PDB file of C-alpha atoms and ligand atoms in Angstrom:
ATOM      1  CA  MET Y   1       3.787   5.148 -17.650  1.00 92.00           C
ATOM      2  CA  ASN Y   2       0.832   6.237 -15.076  1.00 97.00           C
ATOM      3  CA  LEU Y   3      -0.511   2.231 -14.048  1.00 98.00           C
ATOM      4  CA  LEU Y   4      -3.181   1.233 -11.937  1.00 98.00           C
ATOM      5  CA  LEU Y   5      -3.716  -2.177 -10.837  1.00 98.00           C
ATOM      6  CA  TYR Y   6      -7.081  -3.221  -9.817  1.00 98.00           C
ATOM      7  CA  GLY Y   7      -8.356  -6.305  -8.661  1.00 98.00           C
ATOM      8  CA  ALA Y   8      -9.569  -8.247  -5.264  1.00 98.00           C
ATOM      9  CA  PRO Y   9      -7.413  -9.075  -2.434  1.00 97.00           C
ATOM     10  CA  GLY Y  10      -4.951 -11.766  -3.733  1.00 96.00           C
ATOM     11  CA  SER Y  11      -5.602 -11.516  -7.152  1.00 97.00           C
ATOM     12  CA  GLY Y  12      -1.669 -10.754  -7.741  1.00 96.00           C
ATOM     13  CA  LYS Y  13      -1.630  -6.598  -7.656  1.00 97.00           C
ATOM     14  CA  GLY Y  14       1.724  -6.613  -5.526  1.00 94.00           C
ATOM     15  CA  THR Y  15       3.302  -9.610  -7.415  1.00 93.00           C
ATOM     16  CA  GLN Y  16       2.867  -8.111 -10.740  1.00 96.00           C
ATOM     17  CA  ALA Y  17       3.292  -4.304  -9.680  1.00 96.00           C
ATOM     18  CA  ASN Y  18       7.098  -5.547  -8.550  1.00 93.00           C
ATOM     19  CA  MET Y  19       7.555  -7.001 -11.819  1.00 94.00           C
ATOM     20  CA  LEU Y  20       6.794  -3.488 -13.322  1.00 96.00           C
ATOM     21  CA  ARG Y  21       8.952  -1.828 -10.910  1.00 95.00           C
ATOM     22  CA  SER Y  22      12.040  -3.914 -11.673  1.00 93.00           C
ATOM     23  CA  ARG Y  23      11.654  -3.584 -15.378  1.00 95.00           C
ATOM     24  CA  PHE Y  24      10.470  -0.004 -15.319  1.00 95.00           C
ATOM     25  CA  GLY Y  25      12.337   1.768 -12.791  1.00 95.00           C
ATOM     26  CA  ILE Y  26       8.966   3.493 -11.443  1.00 96.00           C
ATOM     27  CA  PRO Y  27       7.598   3.653  -7.753  1.00 97.00           C
ATOM     28  CA  HIS Y  28       5.213   1.153  -6.636  1.00 97.00           C
ATOM     29  CA  ILE Y  29       2.442   3.266  -4.521  1.00 98.00           C
ATOM     30  CA  ALA Y  30       0.920   0.495  -2.422  1.00 98.00           C
ATOM     31  CA  THR Y  31      -1.522   1.781   0.236  1.00 98.00           C
ATOM     32  CA  GLY Y  32      -1.789  -1.423   2.112  1.00 97.00           C
ATOM     33  CA  ASP Y  33       2.189  -1.554   2.244  1.00 95.00           C
ATOM     34  CA  MET Y  34       2.143   2.420   3.591  1.00 97.00           C
ATOM     35  CA  LEU Y  35      -0.588   1.554   5.860  1.00 97.00           C
ATOM     36  CA  ARG Y  36       1.536  -1.420   7.124  1.00 95.00           C
ATOM     37  CA  ALA Y  37       4.646   0.498   7.480  1.00 94.00           C
ATOM     38  CA  GLU Y  38       2.759   3.070   9.855  1.00 96.00           C
ATOM     39  CA  ILE Y  39       1.702   0.148  11.653  1.00 95.00           C
ATOM     40  CA  ALA Y  40       5.082  -1.357  12.223  1.00 93.00           C
ATOM     41  CA  ALA Y  41       6.500   1.970  13.039  1.00 96.00           C
ATOM     42  CA  GLY Y  42       3.648   2.473  15.649  1.00 97.00           C
ATOM     43  CA  THR Y  43       2.490   5.918  14.417  1.00 97.00           C
ATOM     44  CA  PRO Y  44      -0.800   7.545  15.275  1.00 97.00           C
ATOM     45  CA  LEU Y  45      -2.205   6.237  11.787  1.00 97.00           C
ATOM     46  CA  GLY Y  46      -0.898   2.976  12.653  1.00 97.00           C
ATOM     47  CA  LEU Y  47      -2.365   2.899  15.549  1.00 97.00           C
ATOM     48  CA  GLN Y  48      -5.815   3.733  14.218  1.00 97.00           C
ATOM     49  CA  ALA Y  49      -5.368   1.663  11.117  1.00 98.00           C
ATOM     50  CA  GLN Y  50      -4.169  -1.557  12.905  1.00 97.00           C
ATOM     51  CA  PRO Y  51      -7.579  -2.687  14.036  1.00 97.00           C
ATOM     52  CA  ILE Y  52      -9.377  -1.570  10.668  1.00 97.00           C
ATOM     53  CA  LEU Y  53      -6.591  -3.775   8.603  1.00 97.00           C
ATOM     54  CA  ALA Y  54      -7.049  -6.677  11.084  1.00 95.00           C
ATOM     55  CA  ALA Y  55     -10.985  -6.696  11.005  1.00 95.00           C
ATOM     56  CA  GLY Y  56     -10.483  -6.648   6.837  1.00 96.00           C
ATOM     57  CA  GLN Y  57     -12.459  -3.334   6.689  1.00 97.00           C
ATOM     58  CA  TYR Y  58     -11.433   0.007   4.887  1.00 98.00           C
ATOM     59  CA  VAL Y  59      -9.593   2.929   6.331  1.00 98.00           C
ATOM     60  CA  PRO Y  60     -11.433   6.286   5.948  1.00 98.00           C
ATOM     61  CA  ASP Y  61     -11.454   7.674   2.653  1.00 98.00           C
ATOM     62  CA  ASP Y  62     -10.163  11.134   3.785  1.00 98.00           C
ATOM     63  CA  ILE Y  63      -6.920   9.659   5.256  1.00 98.00           C
ATOM     64  CA  MET Y  64      -6.402   7.572   2.341  1.00 98.00           C
ATOM     65  CA  ILE Y  65      -7.019  10.688  -0.197  1.00 98.00           C
ATOM     66  CA  GLY Y  66      -4.639  12.470   2.058  1.00 97.00           C
ATOM     67  CA  MET Y  67      -1.978   9.920   1.990  1.00 98.00           C
ATOM     68  CA  ILE Y  68      -1.946   9.209  -1.817  1.00 98.00           C
ATOM     69  CA  ARG Y  69      -2.013  13.081  -1.852  1.00 97.00           C
ATOM     70  CA  ASN Y  70       0.998  13.532  -0.239  1.00 97.00           C
ATOM     71  CA  ARG Y  71       2.781  10.368  -1.953  1.00 97.00           C
ATOM     72  CA  LEU Y  72       2.246  11.522  -5.494  1.00 97.00           C
ATOM     73  CA  ARG Y  73       3.381  15.264  -5.094  1.00 96.00           C
ATOM     74  CA  GLU Y  74       7.056  13.632  -4.052  1.00 96.00           C
ATOM     75  CA  PRO Y  75       9.474  13.890  -6.928  1.00 95.00           C
ATOM     76  CA  ASP Y  76       9.816   9.876  -7.619  1.00 96.00           C
ATOM     77  CA  SER Y  77       6.273   9.861  -8.809  1.00 94.00           C
ATOM     78  CA  ALA Y  78       7.107  12.482 -11.541  1.00 92.00           C
ATOM     79  CA  GLY Y  79       8.307   9.949 -13.881  1.00 92.00           C
ATOM     80  CA  GLY Y  80       5.656   7.735 -13.595  1.00 96.00           C
ATOM     81  CA  PHE Y  81       4.180   5.289 -11.200  1.00 97.00           C
ATOM     82  CA  ILE Y  82       2.312   1.956 -10.324  1.00 98.00           C
ATOM     83  CA  ILE Y  83      -0.638   2.593  -7.991  1.00 98.00           C
ATOM     84  CA  ASP Y  84      -2.066  -0.896  -6.211  1.00 98.00           C
ATOM     85  CA  GLY Y  85      -4.479  -0.586  -3.745  1.00 98.00           C
ATOM     86  CA  PHE Y  86      -6.258   2.878  -4.619  1.00 98.00           C
ATOM     87  CA  PRO Y  87      -8.864   3.835  -5.479  1.00 98.00           C
ATOM     88  CA  ARG Y  88     -11.141   1.395  -3.465  1.00 98.00           C
ATOM     89  CA  THR Y  89     -14.157   3.544  -3.186  1.00 98.00           C
ATOM     90  CA  VAL Y  90     -15.820   5.990  -5.552  1.00 98.00           C
ATOM     91  CA  PRO Y  91     -15.195   8.837  -3.422  1.00 98.00           C
ATOM     92  CA  GLN Y  92     -11.325   7.885  -3.578  1.00 98.00           C
ATOM     93  CA  ALA Y  93     -11.749   7.384  -7.601  1.00 98.00           C
ATOM     94  CA  GLU Y  94     -13.107  11.033  -7.655  1.00 97.00           C
ATOM     95  CA  ALA Y  95     -10.379  12.586  -5.491  1.00 98.00           C
ATOM     96  CA  LEU Y  96      -7.711  10.850  -7.844  1.00 98.00           C
ATOM     97  CA  ASP Y  97      -9.072  12.658 -10.800  1.00 97.00           C
ATOM     98  CA  VAL Y  98      -9.040  15.777  -9.284  1.00 97.00           C
ATOM     99  CA  LEU Y  99      -5.504  15.134  -8.159  1.00 97.00           C
ATOM    100  CA  MET Y 100      -4.348  14.062 -11.394  1.00 96.00           C
ATOM    101  CA  ARG Y 101      -5.583  16.865 -13.040  1.00 97.00           C
ATOM    102  CA  ASP Y 102      -3.889  19.403 -10.113  1.00 96.00           C
ATOM    103  CA  LEU Y 103      -0.724  17.439 -10.745  1.00 95.00           C
ATOM    104  CA  ASN Y 104      -0.972  17.643 -14.302  1.00 94.00           C
ATOM    105  CA  HIS Y 105      -0.539  13.621 -14.680  1.00 93.00           C
ATOM    106  CA  HIS Y 106      -3.073  11.190 -16.146  1.00 93.00           C
ATOM    107  CA  LEU Y 107      -3.511   7.627 -15.828  1.00 96.00           C
ATOM    108  CA  ASP Y 108      -2.683   5.615 -18.964  1.00 95.00           C
ATOM    109  CA  ARG Y 109      -4.159   2.318 -17.826  1.00 96.00           C
ATOM    110  CA  VAL Y 110      -5.942   0.265 -15.460  1.00 98.00           C
ATOM    111  CA  LEU Y 111      -4.885  -3.147 -15.013  1.00 98.00           C
ATOM    112  CA  TYR Y 112      -7.740  -5.306 -13.607  1.00 98.00           C
ATOM    113  CA  LEU Y 113      -6.421  -8.806 -12.976  1.00 98.00           C
ATOM    114  CA  LYS Y 114      -9.670 -11.067 -12.903  1.00 98.00           C
ATOM    115  CA  VAL Y 115      -9.305 -13.970 -10.717  1.00 97.00           C
ATOM    116  CA  GLU Y 116     -12.334 -16.220  -9.372  1.00 96.00           C
ATOM    117  CA  MET Y 117     -13.393 -16.426  -5.787  1.00 93.00           C
ATOM    118  CA  ALA Y 118     -12.165 -20.014  -5.250  1.00 93.00           C
ATOM    119  CA  GLU Y 119      -8.473 -19.043  -6.150  1.00 94.00           C
ATOM    120  CA  LEU Y 120      -8.392 -15.822  -4.498  1.00 95.00           C
ATOM    121  CA  LEU Y 121      -9.478 -17.559  -1.055  1.00 93.00           C
ATOM    122  CA  GLU Y 122      -6.854 -20.462  -1.530  1.00 92.00           C
ATOM    123  CA  ARG Y 123      -3.864 -17.763  -2.498  1.00 92.00           C
ATOM    124  CA  LEU Y 124      -4.720 -15.643   0.331  1.00 93.00           C
ATOM    125  CA  SER Y 125      -4.663 -18.285   2.942  1.00 91.00           C
ATOM    126  CA  GLY Y 126      -1.267 -19.524   1.724  1.00 91.00           C
ATOM    127  CA  ARG Y 127       0.330 -16.458   0.714  1.00 92.00           C
ATOM    128  CA  LEU Y 128       3.495 -15.471   2.500  1.00 94.00           C
ATOM    129  CA  VAL Y 129       5.014 -11.675   3.349  1.00 93.00           C
ATOM    130  CA  CYS Y 130       8.425 -10.240   3.869  1.00 94.00           C
ATOM    131  CA  PRO Y 131       7.906  -7.881   7.003  1.00 90.00           C
ATOM    132  CA  LYS Y 132      11.038  -5.833   5.956  1.00 90.00           C
ATOM    133  CA  CYS Y 133      10.043  -5.296   2.060  1.00 89.00           C
ATOM    134  CA  GLN Y 134       6.540  -6.471   1.876  1.00 86.00           C
ATOM    135  CA  ARG Y 135       7.143  -8.753  -0.807  1.00 89.00           C
ATOM    136  CA  THR Y 136       4.874 -11.545  -1.218  1.00 88.00           C
ATOM    137  CA  TYR Y 137       5.605 -14.907  -1.675  1.00 89.00           C
ATOM    138  CA  PRO Y 138       3.299 -18.170  -2.442  1.00 85.00           C
ATOM    139  CA  PRO Y 139       3.654 -20.973   0.287  1.00 88.00           C
ATOM    140  CA  GLY Y 140       6.423 -23.039   1.084  1.00 90.00           C
ATOM    141  CA  THR Y 141       8.870 -20.182   0.497  1.00 93.00           C
ATOM    142  CA  VAL Y 142      11.077 -19.360   3.940  1.00 95.00           C
ATOM    143  CA  ALA Y 143      12.863 -16.609   3.325  1.00 97.00           C
ATOM    144  CA  CYS Y 144      12.758 -12.926   1.379  1.00 96.00           C
ATOM    145  CA  ALA Y 145      14.854 -13.597  -1.900  1.00 95.00           C
ATOM    146  CA  VAL Y 146      15.784 -10.082  -1.619  1.00 94.00           C
ATOM    147  CA  ASP Y 147      16.750  -9.328   1.933  1.00 96.00           C
ATOM    148  CA  GLY Y 148      16.561 -13.105   3.623  1.00 97.00           C
ATOM    149  CA  THR Y 149      14.116 -12.108   6.034  1.00 97.00           C
ATOM    150  CA  PRO Y 150      11.679 -14.646   7.511  1.00 97.00           C
ATOM    151  CA  LEU Y 151       8.553 -14.527   5.958  1.00 97.00           C
ATOM    152  CA  VAL Y 152       5.561 -14.316   8.144  1.00 95.00           C
ATOM    153  CA  GLN Y 153       1.646 -14.483   7.457  1.00 94.00           C
ATOM    154  CA  ARG Y 154      -0.051 -11.311   7.133  1.00 92.00           C
ATOM    155  CA  GLU Y 155      -2.553 -10.491  10.096  1.00 91.00           C
ATOM    156  CA  ASP Y 156      -5.666 -10.029   7.792  1.00 94.00           C
ATOM    157  CA  ASP Y 157      -4.931 -13.014   5.786  1.00 94.00           C
ATOM    158  CA  LYS Y 158      -6.274 -15.009   9.083  1.00 91.00           C
ATOM    159  CA  THR Y 159      -9.562 -16.796   8.204  1.00 88.00           C
ATOM    160  CA  GLU Y 160     -11.748 -14.354  10.234  1.00 90.00           C
ATOM    161  CA  ALA Y 161     -10.646 -11.440   8.085  1.00 92.00           C
ATOM    162  CA  VAL Y 162     -10.196 -12.831   4.656  1.00 94.00           C
ATOM    163  CA  ARG Y 163     -14.401 -13.133   4.023  1.00 92.00           C
ATOM    164  CA  PRO Y 164     -15.343  -9.098   5.204  1.00 94.00           C
ATOM    165  CA  ARG Y 165     -12.262  -8.447   2.585  1.00 96.00           C
ATOM    166  CA  ILE Y 166     -14.038 -10.133  -0.086  1.00 95.00           C
ATOM    167  CA  GLU Y 167     -17.320  -8.874   0.955  1.00 96.00           C
ATOM    168  CA  ILE Y 168     -16.493  -4.953   1.267  1.00 97.00           C
ATOM    169  CA  TYR Y 169     -14.435  -5.223  -2.341  1.00 98.00           C
ATOM    170  CA  LEU Y 170     -17.252  -6.726  -4.033  1.00 97.00           C
ATOM    171  CA  THR Y 171     -19.710  -3.542  -2.390  1.00 98.00           C
ATOM    172  CA  LYS Y 172     -17.404  -0.785  -2.228  1.00 98.00           C
ATOM    173  CA  THR Y 173     -14.580  -1.236  -4.974  1.00 98.00           C
ATOM    174  CA  VAL Y 174     -16.264  -3.142  -8.073  1.00 97.00           C
ATOM    175  CA  PRO Y 175     -18.081   0.153  -8.615  1.00 97.00           C
ATOM    176  CA  VAL Y 176     -14.849   1.568  -8.846  1.00 97.00           C
ATOM    177  CA  LEU Y 177     -14.163  -0.580 -12.103  1.00 96.00           C
ATOM    178  CA  GLU Y 178     -17.168   0.871 -13.768  1.00 95.00           C
ATOM    179  CA  HIS Y 179     -15.780   4.863 -13.178  1.00 95.00           C
ATOM    180  CA  TYR Y 180     -12.578   3.762 -14.812  1.00 96.00           C
ATOM    181  CA  ARG Y 181     -14.794   1.866 -17.603  1.00 95.00           C
ATOM    182  CA  GLY Y 182     -16.378   4.726 -18.654  1.00 89.00           C
ATOM    183  CA  ALA Y 183     -13.001   6.469 -19.268  1.00 90.00           C
ATOM    184  CA  GLY Y 184     -11.833   3.734 -21.636  1.00 92.00           C
ATOM    185  CA  ILE Y 185      -8.630   2.551 -20.176  1.00 95.00           C
ATOM    186  CA  VAL Y 186      -9.379  -0.586 -18.386  1.00 97.00           C
ATOM    187  CA  SER Y 187      -7.386  -3.882 -19.335  1.00 97.00           C
ATOM    188  CA  GLU Y 188      -9.086  -6.633 -18.426  1.00 97.00           C
ATOM    189  CA  ILE Y 189      -6.629  -9.467 -17.755  1.00 98.00           C
ATOM    190  CA  ASP Y 190      -7.001 -13.044 -17.074  1.00 97.00           C
ATOM    191  CA  GLY Y 191      -5.522 -13.374 -13.493  1.00 96.00           C
ATOM    192  CA  ARG Y 192      -5.432 -17.374 -13.920  1.00 94.00           C
ATOM    193  CA  GLY Y 193      -2.458 -19.145 -14.670  1.00 95.00           C
ATOM    194  CA  THR Y 194       1.626 -18.887 -13.501  1.00 95.00           C
ATOM    195  CA  ILE Y 195       2.764 -15.736 -12.625  1.00 94.00           C
ATOM    196  CA  ASP Y 196       4.940 -15.632 -15.407  1.00 95.00           C
ATOM    197  CA  GLN Y 197       1.902 -16.261 -17.860  1.00 97.00           C
ATOM    198  CA  ILE Y 198       0.053 -13.285 -16.172  1.00 97.00           C
ATOM    199  CA  THR Y 199       3.215 -11.155 -16.214  1.00 96.00           C
ATOM    200  CA  GLY Y 200       3.340 -11.583 -20.124  1.00 96.00           C
ATOM    201  CA  ARG Y 201      -0.602 -10.487 -20.245  1.00 97.00           C
ATOM    202  CA  VAL Y 202       0.208  -7.423 -17.995  1.00 97.00           C
ATOM    203  CA  LEU Y 203       3.001  -6.445 -20.627  1.00 96.00           C
ATOM    204  CA  ASN Y 204       0.975  -6.989 -23.785  1.00 96.00           C
ATOM    205  CA  ALA Y 205      -1.934  -4.721 -22.190  1.00 96.00           C
ATOM    206  CA  ILE Y 206       0.595  -2.025 -21.693  1.00 94.00           C
ATOM    207  CA  GLY Y 207       2.181  -2.525 -25.072  1.00 87.00           C
ATOM    208  CA  GLU Y 208      -0.782  -3.012 -26.872  1.00 43.00           C
ATOM    209  CA  ASN Y 209      -1.715   0.626 -26.388  1.00 39.00           C
ATOM    210  CA  GLY Y 210       1.261   1.882 -28.319  1.00 39.00           C
ATOM    211  CA  ARG Y 211       1.940   4.949 -26.732  1.00 48.00           C
ATOM    212  CA  PHE Y 212       4.547   3.749 -24.529  1.00 48.00           C
ATOM    213  CA  GLY Y 213       7.251   1.925 -27.190  1.00 41.00           C
ATOM    214  CA  PHE Y 214       7.909  -1.065 -25.529  1.00 41.00           C
ATOM    215  CA  HIS Y 215       6.656  -4.439 -24.923  1.00 34.00           C
TER     216      HIS Y 215
HETATM  217  P1  AP5 Z   1      -3.642  -4.351   0.333  1.00 52.48           P
HETATM  218  O1  AP5 Z   1      -2.439  -4.737   1.078  1.00 52.48           O
HETATM  219  O2  AP5 Z   1      -4.112  -3.584  -0.655  1.00 52.48           O
HETATM  220  O3  AP5 Z   1      -4.574  -5.631   0.085  1.00 52.48           O
HETATM  221  P2  AP5 Z   1      -5.559  -6.684  -0.780  1.00 52.48           P
HETATM  222  O4  AP5 Z   1      -6.284  -5.105  -1.854  1.00 52.48           O
HETATM  223  O5  AP5 Z   1      -6.398  -6.849   0.007  1.00 52.48           O
HETATM  224  O6  AP5 Z   1      -4.590  -7.209  -1.706  1.00 52.48           O
HETATM  225  P3  AP5 Z   1      -3.915  -8.316  -1.301  1.00 52.48           P
HETATM  226  O7  AP5 Z   1      -2.132  -7.374  -0.980  1.00 52.48           O
HETATM  227  O8  AP5 Z   1      -3.933  -9.082  -0.277  1.00 52.48           O
HETATM  228  O9  AP5 Z   1      -3.170  -8.925  -2.675  1.00 52.48           O
HETATM  229  P4  AP5 Z   1      -2.685  -8.678  -4.072  1.00 52.48           P
HETATM  230  O10 AP5 Z   1      -3.502  -8.540  -5.260  1.00 52.48           O
HETATM  231  O11 AP5 Z   1      -1.565  -7.535  -3.742  1.00 52.48           O
HETATM  232  O12 AP5 Z   1      -2.093 -10.306  -4.180  1.00 52.48           O
HETATM  233  P5  AP5 Z   1      -0.341 -10.541  -4.151  1.00 52.48           P
HETATM  234  O13 AP5 Z   1       0.217 -10.168  -5.599  1.00 52.48           O
HETATM  235  O14 AP5 Z   1       0.024 -10.307  -2.876  1.00 52.48           O
HETATM  236  O15 AP5 Z   1      -4.737  -3.444   1.498  1.00 52.48           O
HETATM  237  C1  AP5 Z   1      -5.001  -4.204   3.071  1.00 52.48           C
HETATM  238  C2  AP5 Z   1      -5.684  -3.384   3.902  1.00 52.48           C
HETATM  239  O16 AP5 Z   1      -5.150  -2.050   3.885  1.00 52.48           O
HETATM  240  C3  AP5 Z   1      -7.274  -3.217   3.146  1.00 52.48           C
HETATM  241  O17 AP5 Z   1      -7.878  -4.515   3.306  1.00 52.48           O
HETATM  242  C4  AP5 Z   1      -7.731  -2.148   3.749  1.00 52.48           C
HETATM  243  O18 AP5 Z   1      -8.070  -2.460   5.081  1.00 52.48           O
HETATM  244  C5  AP5 Z   1      -6.334  -1.168   3.981  1.00 52.48           C
HETATM  245  N1  AP5 Z   1      -6.307  -0.242   2.904  1.00 52.48           N
HETATM  246  C6  AP5 Z   1      -5.478  -0.002   1.988  1.00 52.48           C
HETATM  247  N2  AP5 Z   1      -5.670   0.680   0.588  1.00 52.48           N
HETATM  248  C7  AP5 Z   1      -6.810   1.489   1.181  1.00 52.48           C
HETATM  249  C8  AP5 Z   1      -7.800   2.149   0.670  1.00 52.48           C
HETATM  250  N3  AP5 Z   1      -7.315   2.946  -0.561  1.00 52.48           N
HETATM  251  N4  AP5 Z   1      -8.811   2.750   1.102  1.00 52.48           N
HETATM  252  C9  AP5 Z   1      -9.293   2.215   2.711  1.00 52.48           C
HETATM  253  N5  AP5 Z   1      -8.342   1.076   3.051  1.00 52.48           N
HETATM  254  C10 AP5 Z   1      -7.247   0.868   2.784  1.00 52.48           C
HETATM  255  O19 AP5 Z   1      -0.860 -12.195  -4.561  1.00 52.48           O
HETATM  256  C11 AP5 Z   1      -1.478 -13.062  -3.428  1.00 52.48           C
HETATM  257  C12 AP5 Z   1      -0.819 -14.562  -2.946  1.00 52.48           C
HETATM  258  O20 AP5 Z   1      -1.089 -15.061  -4.439  1.00 52.48           O
HETATM  259  C13 AP5 Z   1       0.471 -14.219  -2.947  1.00 52.48           C
HETATM  260  O21 AP5 Z   1       1.159 -15.417  -1.976  1.00 52.48           O
HETATM  261  C14 AP5 Z   1       1.340 -14.468  -4.521  1.00 52.48           C
HETATM  262  O22 AP5 Z   1       2.675 -15.184  -4.355  1.00 52.48           O
HETATM  263  C15 AP5 Z   1      -0.067 -15.533  -5.118  1.00 52.48           C
HETATM  264  N6  AP5 Z   1       0.268 -15.566  -6.557  1.00 52.48           N
HETATM  265  C16 AP5 Z   1       0.249 -14.042  -7.124  1.00 52.48           C
HETATM  266  N7  AP5 Z   1       0.018 -14.322  -8.319  1.00 52.48           N
HETATM  267  C17 AP5 Z   1      -0.259 -15.774  -8.415  1.00 52.48           C
HETATM  268  C18 AP5 Z   1      -0.336 -16.926  -9.755  1.00 52.48           C
HETATM  269  N8  AP5 Z   1      -0.375 -16.410 -10.611  1.00 52.48           N
HETATM  270  N9  AP5 Z   1      -0.497 -18.165  -9.193  1.00 52.48           N
HETATM  271  C19 AP5 Z   1      -0.687 -18.437  -8.004  1.00 52.48           C
HETATM  272  N10 AP5 Z   1      -0.295 -17.995  -6.841  1.00 52.48           N
HETATM  273  C20 AP5 Z   1      -0.143 -16.308  -7.272  1.00 52.48           C
HETATM  274 MG1   MG Z   2      -0.902  -6.646  -1.879  1.00 52.48          MG
END
C-alpha cells in the first residue's frame, strides 16, 4: 500500500499519517520531519534549510528530490509507505513519477485532506509538537503521549511564517493536485470534524478502493 497524503499546512497530514503508520505498520515518510531532524542534528543540509523553513519558504527541488529518492530506496519502503509533504511542486511530482517507475512501485492513492483557511490558521497557531519524535498535538497538551518529552511550538508556526507557507502552498502546491487528478487516484476527504471522524473517512477512502482487502 503506497499512499500519499496531500493538503495545506495544518490540514492534518501528520496526524492521519501517524494513525496509518500504527495501523498498517508501514513507514511515514515526512519530508518536513526529515528536514527538522537535519536541523536538529546541525548537518550542512540542516544549516541550509533552517532559515528557509523559518521563513515558510520551500527547500530547492533538487535537494528534496534527492532526499526522497534515498529514503524510498531504503528496505523498509519496499512493503508500502505513506508520503507526507512531498511532492510540493510540479517538478517534484514529475520526479516522483520517474522514481516510482525506477523502483517498480506505483502510488495507490493520493489522500487530499480538504480544510478551509480559517480552520488551518487556527490549528497552526495552536499546534504543539514533540521535538523528539515529531508527533503533533492540539493546544493544551503538555507532554508527548509516546515518549513523555515536553512539547514545543514549531518555529514555522509563528505568525510571521504561517502566511508565506499558505501562500506558497496556493501557488506551487495546488497544481500538484491537478497532476494526480489526471491519473485518477485522488480521494478528496472532508478534513473538518474530529480527528477520529477524519480517520474514518481516510480508512473508507482506502477501503473503498477495493484493492487492499481491509477497511
Ligand atoms: P511540513 O512539516 O510538511 O509542514 P506542512 O506541509 O506545512 O504541514 P504541517 O506539518 O504544518 O501540517 P499537517 O498537515 O501535517 O497537520 P498536522 O497533522 O500537524 O513542512 C515544513 C516545511 O519544510 C515546509 O514549509 C518547507 O519549508 C519544507 N519542506 C518540506 N517538504 C518539502 C518539499 N517537498 N519541498 C520543499 N520544501 C519542503 O495538524 C495540525 C494541527 O491540527 C495539530 O495541532 C493537530 O493536532 C491539529 N489537528 C489535526 N487534525 C485535527 C482535527 N481534525 N481537528 C482539530 N485539530 C486537528
Ligand atoms: Mg506535518
